[in-house]
């Protein structure tokens, strides 16, 4: 099931979400983030209510609060920043830059898995991460400046994935906690911010739908993070930027210069090396560190 959840999340982020947000070009990124938080709060509250009605045993499950749950505040802030920057990139014709960030992100996740979770890297995996580093270096040389949008998107989402991997909580409840942490700031912005004026009916409908199109993939992602190794989760993420790259060039007409093609090629080779190493026969599985594994009863049934 972890693989199915991951595929659903990444394909939604690569195809559904960017098209949805391009339809909201007339609305500022900050207003879209505020609306998506507000409507996501309503959506996830109704979802939890529905789950409890459908499965009374789940509704009576005891939720044990742990110190690690405090990290959900940090994960909420990180994902809100990631959303805002991604929206800014999409609305300012930088979908290609955003796709580069999400191409880099899987290998950042692999590196974090090694540094923080103790997931050992084999030689081919080290080569994959190194190729991604070379690709970023070439991007800097070609552009004459640091691709800050791409790197920031990559690092912030990898950090979010790491926190959700470490925090022992049901995926829906975790997303609910993150959303409600951000809700006061979102409502304050919608009431008093520069975008407080009511949008037209078409925009209203699209903004309300952000509650579904952004909540469901994040819940799926959290469910996948709880079931898969962080390195495996990072590898699967190449699906989203592949779709985003295709949209940016084939649908929205962004230019793909030769230097950037080389960068993408190096990162793709790195991903291919990692994929080959992950599926080749006879490879011994590396167990997850016991100290970081959730204890029985940490997550509600």
PDB file of C-alpha atoms in Angstrom:
ATOM      1  CA  UNK A   1       0.000   0.000   0.000  1.00  0.00           C
ATOM      2  CA  UNK A   2       2.897   2.371   0.635  1.00  0.00           C
ATOM      3  CA  UNK A   3       3.828   2.285  -3.044  1.00  0.00           C
ATOM      4  CA  UNK A   4       0.238   3.010  -4.136  1.00  0.00           C
ATOM      5  CA  UNK A   5      -0.018   5.967  -1.754  1.00  0.00           C
ATOM      6  CA  UNK A   6       3.295   7.366  -3.029  1.00  0.00           C
ATOM      7  CA  UNK A   7       2.289   7.019  -6.683  1.00  0.00           C
ATOM      8  CA  UNK A   8      -1.031   8.758  -6.032  1.00  0.00           C
ATOM      9  CA  UNK A   9       0.651  11.645  -4.240  1.00  0.00           C
ATOM     10  CA  UNK A  10       3.420  12.241  -6.776  1.00  0.00           C
ATOM     11  CA  UNK A  11       1.215  11.957  -9.863  1.00  0.00           C
ATOM     12  CA  UNK A  12      -1.249  14.413  -8.293  1.00  0.00           C
ATOM     13  CA  UNK A  13       1.553  16.874  -7.582  1.00  0.00           C
ATOM     14  CA  UNK A  14       2.962  16.495 -11.075  1.00  0.00           C
ATOM     15  CA  UNK A  15      -0.260  16.817 -13.096  1.00  0.00           C
ATOM     16  CA  UNK A  16      -3.323  17.961 -11.143  1.00  0.00           C
ATOM     17  CA  UNK A  17      -1.916  20.560  -8.761  1.00  0.00           C
ATOM     18  CA  UNK A  18       0.182  22.661 -11.219  1.00  0.00           C
ATOM     19  CA  UNK A  19      -2.687  22.896 -13.732  1.00  0.00           C
ATOM     20  CA  UNK A  20      -5.063  23.854 -10.913  1.00  0.00           C
ATOM     21  CA  UNK A  21      -2.748  26.620  -9.729  1.00  0.00           C
ATOM     22  CA  UNK A  22      -2.134  28.002 -13.213  1.00  0.00           C
ATOM     23  CA  UNK A  23      -5.891  28.546 -13.433  1.00  0.00           C
ATOM     24  CA  UNK A  24      -5.511  30.833 -10.404  1.00  0.00           C
ATOM     25  CA  UNK A  25      -2.871  33.128 -11.920  1.00  0.00           C
ATOM     26  CA  UNK A  26      -4.941  36.198 -11.013  1.00  0.00           C
ATOM     27  CA  UNK A  27      -4.773  35.341  -7.288  1.00  0.00           C
ATOM     28  CA  UNK A  28      -1.591  35.992  -5.291  1.00  0.00           C
ATOM     29  CA  UNK A  29       0.372  32.958  -4.024  1.00  0.00           C
ATOM     30  CA  UNK A  30      -0.141  34.036  -0.404  1.00  0.00           C
ATOM     31  CA  UNK A  31      -3.912  34.228  -0.831  1.00  0.00           C
ATOM     32  CA  UNK A  32      -3.952  30.782  -2.459  1.00  0.00           C
ATOM     33  CA  UNK A  33      -1.938  29.329   0.444  1.00  0.00           C
ATOM     34  CA  UNK A  34      -4.318  30.932   2.952  1.00  0.00           C
ATOM     35  CA  UNK A  35      -7.360  29.576   1.109  1.00  0.00           C
ATOM     36  CA  UNK A  36      -5.890  26.098   0.770  1.00  0.00           C
ATOM     37  CA  UNK A  37      -5.186  26.023   4.531  1.00  0.00           C
ATOM     38  CA  UNK A  38      -8.720  27.187   5.362  1.00  0.00           C
ATOM     39  CA  UNK A  39     -10.481  24.790   2.997  1.00  0.00           C
ATOM     40  CA  UNK A  40      -8.094  21.942   3.818  1.00  0.00           C
ATOM     41  CA  UNK A  41      -9.005  22.390   7.493  1.00  0.00           C
ATOM     42  CA  UNK A  42     -12.681  21.950   6.663  1.00  0.00           C
ATOM     43  CA  UNK A  43     -11.974  19.007   4.353  1.00  0.00           C
ATOM     44  CA  UNK A  44      -9.808  17.104   6.833  1.00  0.00           C
ATOM     45  CA  UNK A  45     -12.266  17.746   9.692  1.00  0.00           C
ATOM     46  CA  UNK A  46     -15.076  16.273   7.593  1.00  0.00           C
ATOM     47  CA  UNK A  47     -12.803  13.407   6.555  1.00  0.00           C
ATOM     48  CA  UNK A  48     -12.020  12.510  10.170  1.00  0.00           C
ATOM     49  CA  UNK A  49     -15.705  12.721  11.071  1.00  0.00           C
ATOM     50  CA  UNK A  50     -16.560  10.440   8.144  1.00  0.00           C
ATOM     51  CA  UNK A  51     -13.855   7.936   9.114  1.00  0.00           C
ATOM     52  CA  UNK A  52     -15.154   7.815  12.671  1.00  0.00           C
ATOM     53  CA  UNK A  53     -18.719   7.282  11.526  1.00  0.00           C
ATOM     54  CA  UNK A  54     -17.630   4.564   9.110  1.00  0.00           C
ATOM     55  CA  UNK A  55     -15.335   2.887  11.656  1.00  0.00           C
ATOM     56  CA  UNK A  56     -16.432   3.558  15.255  1.00  0.00           C
ATOM     57  CA  UNK A  57     -13.464   1.645  16.609  1.00  0.00           C
ATOM     58  CA  UNK A  58     -11.142   4.107  14.950  1.00  0.00           C
ATOM     59  CA  UNK A  59     -13.016   7.002  16.496  1.00  0.00           C
ATOM     60  CA  UNK A  60     -12.505   5.542  19.994  1.00  0.00           C
ATOM     61  CA  UNK A  61      -8.807   4.830  19.466  1.00  0.00           C
ATOM     62  CA  UNK A  62      -6.628   6.347  22.183  1.00  0.00           C
ATOM     63  CA  UNK A  63      -4.252   9.011  20.925  1.00  0.00           C
ATOM     64  CA  UNK A  64      -1.027   9.044  22.958  1.00  0.00           C
ATOM     65  CA  UNK A  65       0.716  12.407  22.845  1.00  0.00           C
ATOM     66  CA  UNK A  66       4.494  12.225  22.522  1.00  0.00           C
ATOM     67  CA  UNK A  67       7.169  14.896  22.615  1.00  0.00           C
ATOM     68  CA  UNK A  68       7.941  14.124  18.985  1.00  0.00           C
ATOM     69  CA  UNK A  69       4.480  15.324  17.966  1.00  0.00           C
ATOM     70  CA  UNK A  70       5.709  18.863  18.659  1.00  0.00           C
ATOM     71  CA  UNK A  71       7.717  18.584  15.462  1.00  0.00           C
ATOM     72  CA  UNK A  72       4.409  18.831  13.561  1.00  0.00           C
ATOM     73  CA  UNK A  73       4.494  22.581  14.225  1.00  0.00           C
ATOM     74  CA  UNK A  74       7.848  22.736  12.451  1.00  0.00           C
ATOM     75  CA  UNK A  75       6.641  20.513   9.610  1.00  0.00           C
ATOM     76  CA  UNK A  76       3.566  22.760   9.186  1.00  0.00           C
ATOM     77  CA  UNK A  77       5.744  25.867   8.837  1.00  0.00           C
ATOM     78  CA  UNK A  78       8.118  24.117   6.430  1.00  0.00           C
ATOM     79  CA  UNK A  79       5.369  22.818   4.142  1.00  0.00           C
ATOM     80  CA  UNK A  80       3.606  26.212   4.137  1.00  0.00           C
ATOM     81  CA  UNK A  81       6.841  27.868   3.015  1.00  0.00           C
ATOM     82  CA  UNK A  82       7.353  25.158   0.388  1.00  0.00           C
ATOM     83  CA  UNK A  83       3.779  25.670  -0.907  1.00  0.00           C
ATOM     84  CA  UNK A  84       4.245  29.438  -1.133  1.00  0.00           C
ATOM     85  CA  UNK A  85       7.522  29.213  -3.040  1.00  0.00           C
ATOM     86  CA  UNK A  86       6.142  26.561  -5.392  1.00  0.00           C
ATOM     87  CA  UNK A  87       3.098  28.726  -6.133  1.00  0.00           C
ATOM     88  CA  UNK A  88       5.292  31.739  -6.765  1.00  0.00           C
ATOM     89  CA  UNK A  89       7.409  29.708  -9.218  1.00  0.00           C
ATOM     90  CA  UNK A  90       4.359  28.362 -11.078  1.00  0.00           C
ATOM     91  CA  UNK A  91       2.727  31.781 -11.377  1.00  0.00           C
ATOM     92  CA  UNK A  92       5.944  33.512 -12.484  1.00  0.00           C
ATOM     93  CA  UNK A  93       6.736  31.151 -15.352  1.00  0.00           C
ATOM     94  CA  UNK A  94       9.345  29.155 -13.429  1.00  0.00           C
ATOM     95  CA  UNK A  95       7.755  25.720 -13.554  1.00  0.00           C
ATOM     96  CA  UNK A  96      10.996  24.446 -15.091  1.00  0.00           C
ATOM     97  CA  UNK A  97      12.934  25.718 -12.077  1.00  0.00           C
ATOM     98  CA  UNK A  98      10.395  24.116  -9.771  1.00  0.00           C
ATOM     99  CA  UNK A  99      10.711  20.812 -11.608  1.00  0.00           C
ATOM    100  CA  UNK A 100      14.511  20.965 -11.201  1.00  0.00           C
ATOM    101  CA  UNK A 101      13.999  21.385  -7.453  1.00  0.00           C
ATOM    102  CA  UNK A 102      11.811  18.317  -7.264  1.00  0.00           C
ATOM    103  CA  UNK A 103      14.286  16.378  -9.402  1.00  0.00           C
ATOM    104  CA  UNK A 104      17.012  17.233  -6.894  1.00  0.00           C
ATOM    105  CA  UNK A 105      14.782  16.466  -3.897  1.00  0.00           C
ATOM    106  CA  UNK A 106      14.870  12.637  -4.149  1.00  0.00           C
ATOM    107  CA  UNK A 107      18.632  12.634  -3.808  1.00  0.00           C
ATOM    108  CA  UNK A 108      18.476  15.135  -0.950  1.00  0.00           C
ATOM    109  CA  UNK A 109      16.113  12.667   0.733  1.00  0.00           C
ATOM    110  CA  UNK A 110      18.613   9.867   0.120  1.00  0.00           C
ATOM    111  CA  UNK A 111      21.353  11.969   1.719  1.00  0.00           C
ATOM    112  CA  UNK A 112      19.163  12.843   4.729  1.00  0.00           C
ATOM    113  CA  UNK A 113      18.224   9.198   5.114  1.00  0.00           C
ATOM    114  CA  UNK A 114      21.924   8.374   5.391  1.00  0.00           C
ATOM    115  CA  UNK A 115      22.884  11.281   7.662  1.00  0.00           C
ATOM    116  CA  UNK A 116      19.896  11.279  10.029  1.00  0.00           C
ATOM    117  CA  UNK A 117      18.265   7.857   9.862  1.00  0.00           C
ATOM    118  CA  UNK A 118      21.418   5.836   9.356  1.00  0.00           C
ATOM    119  CA  UNK A 119      20.235   4.328   6.052  1.00  0.00           C
ATOM    120  CA  UNK A 120      23.550   3.123   4.645  1.00  0.00           C
ATOM    121  CA  UNK A 121      24.424   4.157   1.099  1.00  0.00           C
ATOM    122  CA  UNK A 122      26.028   1.633  -1.224  1.00  0.00           C
ATOM    123  CA  UNK A 123      28.589   2.704  -3.846  1.00  0.00           C
ATOM    124  CA  UNK A 124      26.039   3.179  -6.643  1.00  0.00           C
ATOM    125  CA  UNK A 125      23.881   5.298  -4.351  1.00  0.00           C
ATOM    126  CA  UNK A 126      26.855   7.484  -3.467  1.00  0.00           C
ATOM    127  CA  UNK A 127      27.498   7.875  -7.193  1.00  0.00           C
ATOM    128  CA  UNK A 128      23.854   8.869  -7.755  1.00  0.00           C
ATOM    129  CA  UNK A 129      23.989  11.597  -5.114  1.00  0.00           C
ATOM    130  CA  UNK A 130      27.347  12.803  -6.466  1.00  0.00           C
ATOM    131  CA  UNK A 131      25.963  13.104 -10.009  1.00  0.00           C
ATOM    132  CA  UNK A 132      23.109  15.227  -8.709  1.00  0.00           C
ATOM    133  CA  UNK A 133      25.656  17.457  -6.992  1.00  0.00           C
ATOM    134  CA  UNK A 134      27.569  17.820 -10.256  1.00  0.00           C
ATOM    135  CA  UNK A 135      24.317  18.696 -12.019  1.00  0.00           C
ATOM    136  CA  UNK A 136      23.558  21.464  -9.525  1.00  0.00           C
ATOM    137  CA  UNK A 137      27.106  22.770  -9.891  1.00  0.00           C
ATOM    138  CA  UNK A 138      26.708  22.927 -13.681  1.00  0.00           C
ATOM    139  CA  UNK A 139      23.383  24.741 -13.265  1.00  0.00           C
ATOM    140  CA  UNK A 140      25.154  27.369 -11.167  1.00  0.00           C
ATOM    141  CA  UNK A 141      27.952  27.760 -13.729  1.00  0.00           C
ATOM    142  CA  UNK A 142      25.536  27.987 -16.676  1.00  0.00           C
ATOM    143  CA  UNK A 143      23.221  30.504 -15.034  1.00  0.00           C
ATOM    144  CA  UNK A 144      25.933  32.463 -13.249  1.00  0.00           C
ATOM    145  CA  UNK A 145      23.790  32.371 -10.115  1.00  0.00           C
ATOM    146  CA  UNK A 146      22.559  29.879  -7.585  1.00  0.00           C
ATOM    147  CA  UNK A 147      19.259  28.177  -8.595  1.00  0.00           C
ATOM    148  CA  UNK A 148      17.807  29.209  -5.232  1.00  0.00           C
ATOM    149  CA  UNK A 149      14.206  28.340  -6.094  1.00  0.00           C
ATOM    150  CA  UNK A 150      15.107  24.782  -7.074  1.00  0.00           C
ATOM    151  CA  UNK A 151      17.439  24.207  -4.129  1.00  0.00           C
ATOM    152  CA  UNK A 152      15.041  25.681  -1.577  1.00  0.00           C
ATOM    153  CA  UNK A 153      12.143  23.556  -2.830  1.00  0.00           C
ATOM    154  CA  UNK A 154      14.349  20.451  -2.732  1.00  0.00           C
ATOM    155  CA  UNK A 155      15.695  20.990   0.774  1.00  0.00           C
ATOM    156  CA  UNK A 156      12.427  22.105   2.396  1.00  0.00           C
ATOM    157  CA  UNK A 157      10.406  19.185   1.051  1.00  0.00           C
ATOM    158  CA  UNK A 158      13.129  16.707   2.016  1.00  0.00           C
ATOM    159  CA  UNK A 159      13.092  18.170   5.540  1.00  0.00           C
ATOM    160  CA  UNK A 160       9.285  17.845   5.626  1.00  0.00           C
ATOM    161  CA  UNK A 161       9.517  14.199   4.540  1.00  0.00           C
ATOM    162  CA  UNK A 162      12.105  13.519   7.225  1.00  0.00           C
ATOM    163  CA  UNK A 163       9.910  14.983   9.989  1.00  0.00           C
ATOM    164  CA  UNK A 164       6.851  13.027   8.838  1.00  0.00           C
ATOM    165  CA  UNK A 165       9.011   9.899   8.806  1.00  0.00           C
ATOM    166  CA  UNK A 166      10.090  10.480  12.416  1.00  0.00           C
ATOM    167  CA  UNK A 167       6.782  11.594  13.956  1.00  0.00           C
ATOM    168  CA  UNK A 168       4.605   8.657  15.101  1.00  0.00           C
ATOM    169  CA  UNK A 169       1.089   9.715  14.149  1.00  0.00           C
ATOM    170  CA  UNK A 170      -1.756   8.587  11.895  1.00  0.00           C
ATOM    171  CA  UNK A 171      -1.343  10.295   8.476  1.00  0.00           C
ATOM    172  CA  UNK A 172      -4.798  11.926   8.530  1.00  0.00           C
ATOM    173  CA  UNK A 173      -4.415  13.135  12.110  1.00  0.00           C
ATOM    174  CA  UNK A 174      -0.931  14.432  11.348  1.00  0.00           C
ATOM    175  CA  UNK A 175      -2.159  16.421   8.379  1.00  0.00           C
ATOM    176  CA  UNK A 176      -5.060  17.714  10.493  1.00  0.00           C
ATOM    177  CA  UNK A 177      -2.638  18.895  13.180  1.00  0.00           C
ATOM    178  CA  UNK A 178      -0.426  20.672  10.633  1.00  0.00           C
ATOM    179  CA  UNK A 179      -3.403  22.352   8.996  1.00  0.00           C
ATOM    180  CA  UNK A 180      -4.924  23.611  12.231  1.00  0.00           C
ATOM    181  CA  UNK A 181      -1.547  24.959  13.371  1.00  0.00           C
ATOM    182  CA  UNK A 182      -1.569  27.187  10.270  1.00  0.00           C
ATOM    183  CA  UNK A 183      -5.292  28.009  10.330  1.00  0.00           C
ATOM    184  CA  UNK A 184      -5.207  31.136  12.596  1.00  0.00           C
ATOM    185  CA  UNK A 185      -2.594  32.826  10.416  1.00  0.00           C
ATOM    186  CA  UNK A 186      -4.515  31.886   7.252  1.00  0.00           C
ATOM    187  CA  UNK A 187      -7.807  33.293   8.544  1.00  0.00           C
ATOM    188  CA  UNK A 188      -6.075  36.469   9.717  1.00  0.00           C
ATOM    189  CA  UNK A 189      -4.567  36.965   6.258  1.00  0.00           C
ATOM    190  CA  UNK A 190      -7.879  36.313   4.494  1.00  0.00           C
ATOM    191  CA  UNK A 191      -9.664  38.776   6.765  1.00  0.00           C
ATOM    192  CA  UNK A 192      -7.132  41.579   6.972  1.00  0.00           C
ATOM    193  CA  UNK A 193      -4.539  40.985   4.270  1.00  0.00           C
ATOM    194  CA  UNK A 194      -4.148  42.835   0.969  1.00  0.00           C
ATOM    195  CA  UNK A 195      -6.091  40.069  -0.816  1.00  0.00           C
ATOM    196  CA  UNK A 196      -9.132  40.297   1.456  1.00  0.00           C
ATOM    197  CA  UNK A 197     -11.424  41.299  -1.433  1.00  0.00           C
ATOM    198  CA  UNK A 198     -13.769  38.505  -2.503  1.00  0.00           C
ATOM    199  CA  UNK A 199     -12.764  36.687  -5.723  1.00  0.00           C
ATOM    200  CA  UNK A 200     -15.203  36.122  -8.555  1.00  0.00           C
ATOM    201  CA  UNK A 201     -17.364  32.940  -8.579  1.00  0.00           C
ATOM    202  CA  UNK A 202     -14.978  30.994 -10.828  1.00  0.00           C
ATOM    203  CA  UNK A 203     -12.038  31.808  -8.595  1.00  0.00           C
ATOM    204  CA  UNK A 204     -14.088  30.953  -5.520  1.00  0.00           C
ATOM    205  CA  UNK A 205     -14.804  27.486  -6.913  1.00  0.00           C
ATOM    206  CA  UNK A 206     -11.151  26.904  -7.764  1.00  0.00           C
ATOM    207  CA  UNK A 207     -10.024  28.123  -4.337  1.00  0.00           C
ATOM    208  CA  UNK A 208     -12.496  25.854  -2.556  1.00  0.00           C
ATOM    209  CA  UNK A 209     -11.186  22.909  -4.580  1.00  0.00           C
ATOM    210  CA  UNK A 210      -7.653  23.552  -3.266  1.00  0.00           C
ATOM    211  CA  UNK A 211      -8.878  21.981  -0.046  1.00  0.00           C
ATOM    212  CA  UNK A 212      -9.193  18.649  -1.855  1.00  0.00           C
ATOM    213  CA  UNK A 213      -6.448  18.799  -4.495  1.00  0.00           C
ATOM    214  CA  UNK A 214      -3.805  19.719  -1.924  1.00  0.00           C
ATOM    215  CA  UNK A 215      -5.029  17.751   1.100  1.00  0.00           C
ATOM    216  CA  UNK A 216      -5.415  14.333  -0.499  1.00  0.00           C
ATOM    217  CA  UNK A 217      -1.861  14.103  -1.949  1.00  0.00           C
ATOM    218  CA  UNK A 218      -0.321  15.205   1.367  1.00  0.00           C
ATOM    219  CA  UNK A 219      -2.324  12.582   3.275  1.00  0.00           C
ATOM    220  CA  UNK A 220      -1.269   9.961   0.741  1.00  0.00           C
ATOM    221  CA  UNK A 221       2.342  11.145   1.046  1.00  0.00           C
ATOM    222  CA  UNK A 222       2.262  10.904   4.855  1.00  0.00           C
ATOM    223  CA  UNK A 223       0.798   7.399   4.581  1.00  0.00           C
ATOM    224  CA  UNK A 224       3.575   6.419   2.173  1.00  0.00           C
ATOM    225  CA  UNK A 225       6.260   7.980   4.420  1.00  0.00           C
ATOM    226  CA  UNK A 226       5.095   5.809   7.310  1.00  0.00           C
ATOM    227  CA  UNK A 227       5.392   2.638   5.198  1.00  0.00           C
ATOM    228  CA  UNK A 228       8.450   3.156   2.981  1.00  0.00           C
ATOM    229  CA  UNK A 229      12.119   3.876   3.543  1.00  0.00           C
ATOM    230  CA  UNK A 230      12.930   7.562   3.135  1.00  0.00           C
ATOM    231  CA  UNK A 231      15.369   6.709   0.348  1.00  0.00           C
ATOM    232  CA  UNK A 232      12.683   4.724  -1.533  1.00  0.00           C
ATOM    233  CA  UNK A 233      10.183   7.524  -1.030  1.00  0.00           C
ATOM    234  CA  UNK A 234      12.676  10.014  -2.425  1.00  0.00           C
ATOM    235  CA  UNK A 235      13.364   7.864  -5.462  1.00  0.00           C
ATOM    236  CA  UNK A 236       9.674   7.676  -6.390  1.00  0.00           C
ATOM    237  CA  UNK A 237       9.405  11.440  -6.341  1.00  0.00           C
ATOM    238  CA  UNK A 238      10.996  11.744  -9.800  1.00  0.00           C
ATOM    239  CA  UNK A 239       7.492  11.096 -11.171  1.00  0.00           C
ATOM    240  CA  UNK A 240       6.195  14.507 -10.074  1.00  0.00           C
ATOM    241  CA  UNK A 241       8.972  16.643 -11.608  1.00  0.00           C
ATOM    242  CA  UNK A 242       8.861  14.561 -14.799  1.00  0.00           C
ATOM    243  CA  UNK A 243       5.214  15.495 -15.236  1.00  0.00           C
ATOM    244  CA  UNK A 244       5.974  19.092 -14.251  1.00  0.00           C
ATOM    245  CA  UNK A 245       8.829  19.270 -16.765  1.00  0.00           C
ATOM    246  CA  UNK A 246       6.547  18.012 -19.528  1.00  0.00           C
ATOM    247  CA  UNK A 247       3.843  20.530 -18.629  1.00  0.00           C
ATOM    248  CA  UNK A 248       6.275  23.445 -18.482  1.00  0.00           C
ATOM    249  CA  UNK A 249       7.827  22.745 -21.901  1.00  0.00           C
ATOM    250  CA  UNK A 250       5.052  21.064 -23.914  1.00  0.00           C
ATOM    251  CA  UNK A 251       1.973  22.840 -22.563  1.00  0.00           C
ATOM    252  CA  UNK A 252       3.138  26.187 -21.183  1.00  0.00           C
ATOM    253  CA  UNK A 253       5.982  26.809 -23.648  1.00  0.00           C
ATOM    254  CA  UNK A 254       8.908  27.396 -21.280  1.00  0.00           C
ATOM    255  CA  UNK A 255      12.333  27.235 -22.958  1.00  0.00           C
ATOM    256  CA  UNK A 256      14.654  24.351 -22.114  1.00  0.00           C
ATOM    257  CA  UNK A 257      18.227  25.542 -22.854  1.00  0.00           C
ATOM    258  CA  UNK A 258      20.987  22.990 -23.630  1.00  0.00           C
ATOM    259  CA  UNK A 259      22.774  23.636 -20.322  1.00  0.00           C
ATOM    260  CA  UNK A 260      19.615  22.803 -18.375  1.00  0.00           C
ATOM    261  CA  UNK A 261      19.123  19.651 -20.499  1.00  0.00           C
ATOM    262  CA  UNK A 262      22.588  18.532 -19.348  1.00  0.00           C
ATOM    263  CA  UNK A 263      21.655  19.209 -15.727  1.00  0.00           C
ATOM    264  CA  UNK A 264      18.466  17.163 -16.023  1.00  0.00           C
ATOM    265  CA  UNK A 265      20.398  14.389 -17.803  1.00  0.00           C
ATOM    266  CA  UNK A 266      22.924  14.094 -14.969  1.00  0.00           C
ATOM    267  CA  UNK A 267      20.177  13.959 -12.359  1.00  0.00           C
ATOM    268  CA  UNK A 268      18.265  11.370 -14.413  1.00  0.00           C
ATOM    269  CA  UNK A 269      21.420   9.228 -14.646  1.00  0.00           C
ATOM    270  CA  UNK A 270      21.784   9.513 -10.885  1.00  0.00           C
ATOM    271  CA  UNK A 271      18.179   8.426 -10.395  1.00  0.00           C
ATOM    272  CA  UNK A 272      18.664   5.542 -12.827  1.00  0.00           C
ATOM    273  CA  UNK A 273      21.752   4.375 -10.890  1.00  0.00           C
ATOM    274  CA  UNK A 274      19.841   4.471  -7.646  1.00  0.00           C
ATOM    275  CA  UNK A 275      16.874   2.645  -9.174  1.00  0.00           C
ATOM    276  CA  UNK A 276      19.148  -0.054 -10.595  1.00  0.00           C
ATOM    277  CA  UNK A 277      20.834  -0.510  -7.233  1.00  0.00           C
ATOM    278  CA  UNK A 278      17.467  -0.675  -5.461  1.00  0.00           C
ATOM    279  CA  UNK A 279      15.995  -3.431  -7.640  1.00  0.00           C
ATOM    280  CA  UNK A 280      18.982  -5.542  -8.662  1.00  0.00           C
ATOM    281  CA  UNK A 281      18.704  -9.188  -7.533  1.00  0.00           C
ATOM    282  CA  UNK A 282      20.708 -10.413  -4.586  1.00  0.00           C
ATOM    283  CA  UNK A 283      20.890  -7.032  -2.872  1.00  0.00           C
ATOM    284  CA  UNK A 284      20.660  -7.382   0.874  1.00  0.00           C
ATOM    285  CA  UNK A 285      18.000  -5.298   2.531  1.00  0.00           C
ATOM    286  CA  UNK A 286      19.145  -2.732   5.067  1.00  0.00           C
ATOM    287  CA  UNK A 287      16.952  -2.740   8.179  1.00  0.00           C
ATOM    288  CA  UNK A 288      15.679   0.538   9.540  1.00  0.00           C
ATOM    289  CA  UNK A 289      17.396   1.761  12.741  1.00  0.00           C
ATOM    290  CA  UNK A 290      15.594   0.275  15.733  1.00  0.00           C
ATOM    291  CA  UNK A 291      15.901   3.419  17.856  1.00  0.00           C
ATOM    292  CA  UNK A 292      13.812   5.452  15.445  1.00  0.00           C
ATOM    293  CA  UNK A 293      11.094   2.875  14.791  1.00  0.00           C
ATOM    294  CA  UNK A 294       7.668   3.894  16.213  1.00  0.00           C
ATOM    295  CA  UNK A 295       6.713   2.056  19.384  1.00  0.00           C
ATOM    296  CA  UNK A 296       3.540  -0.058  19.503  1.00  0.00           C
ATOM    297  CA  UNK A 297       0.597   2.138  20.363  1.00  0.00           C
ATOM    298  CA  UNK A 298       2.219   5.336  19.053  1.00  0.00           C
ATOM    299  CA  UNK A 299      -0.288   5.561  16.203  1.00  0.00           C
ATOM    300  CA  UNK A 300      -4.045   5.195  16.647  1.00  0.00           C
ATOM    301  CA  UNK A 301      -5.496   2.088  15.083  1.00  0.00           C
TER     302      UNK A 301
END
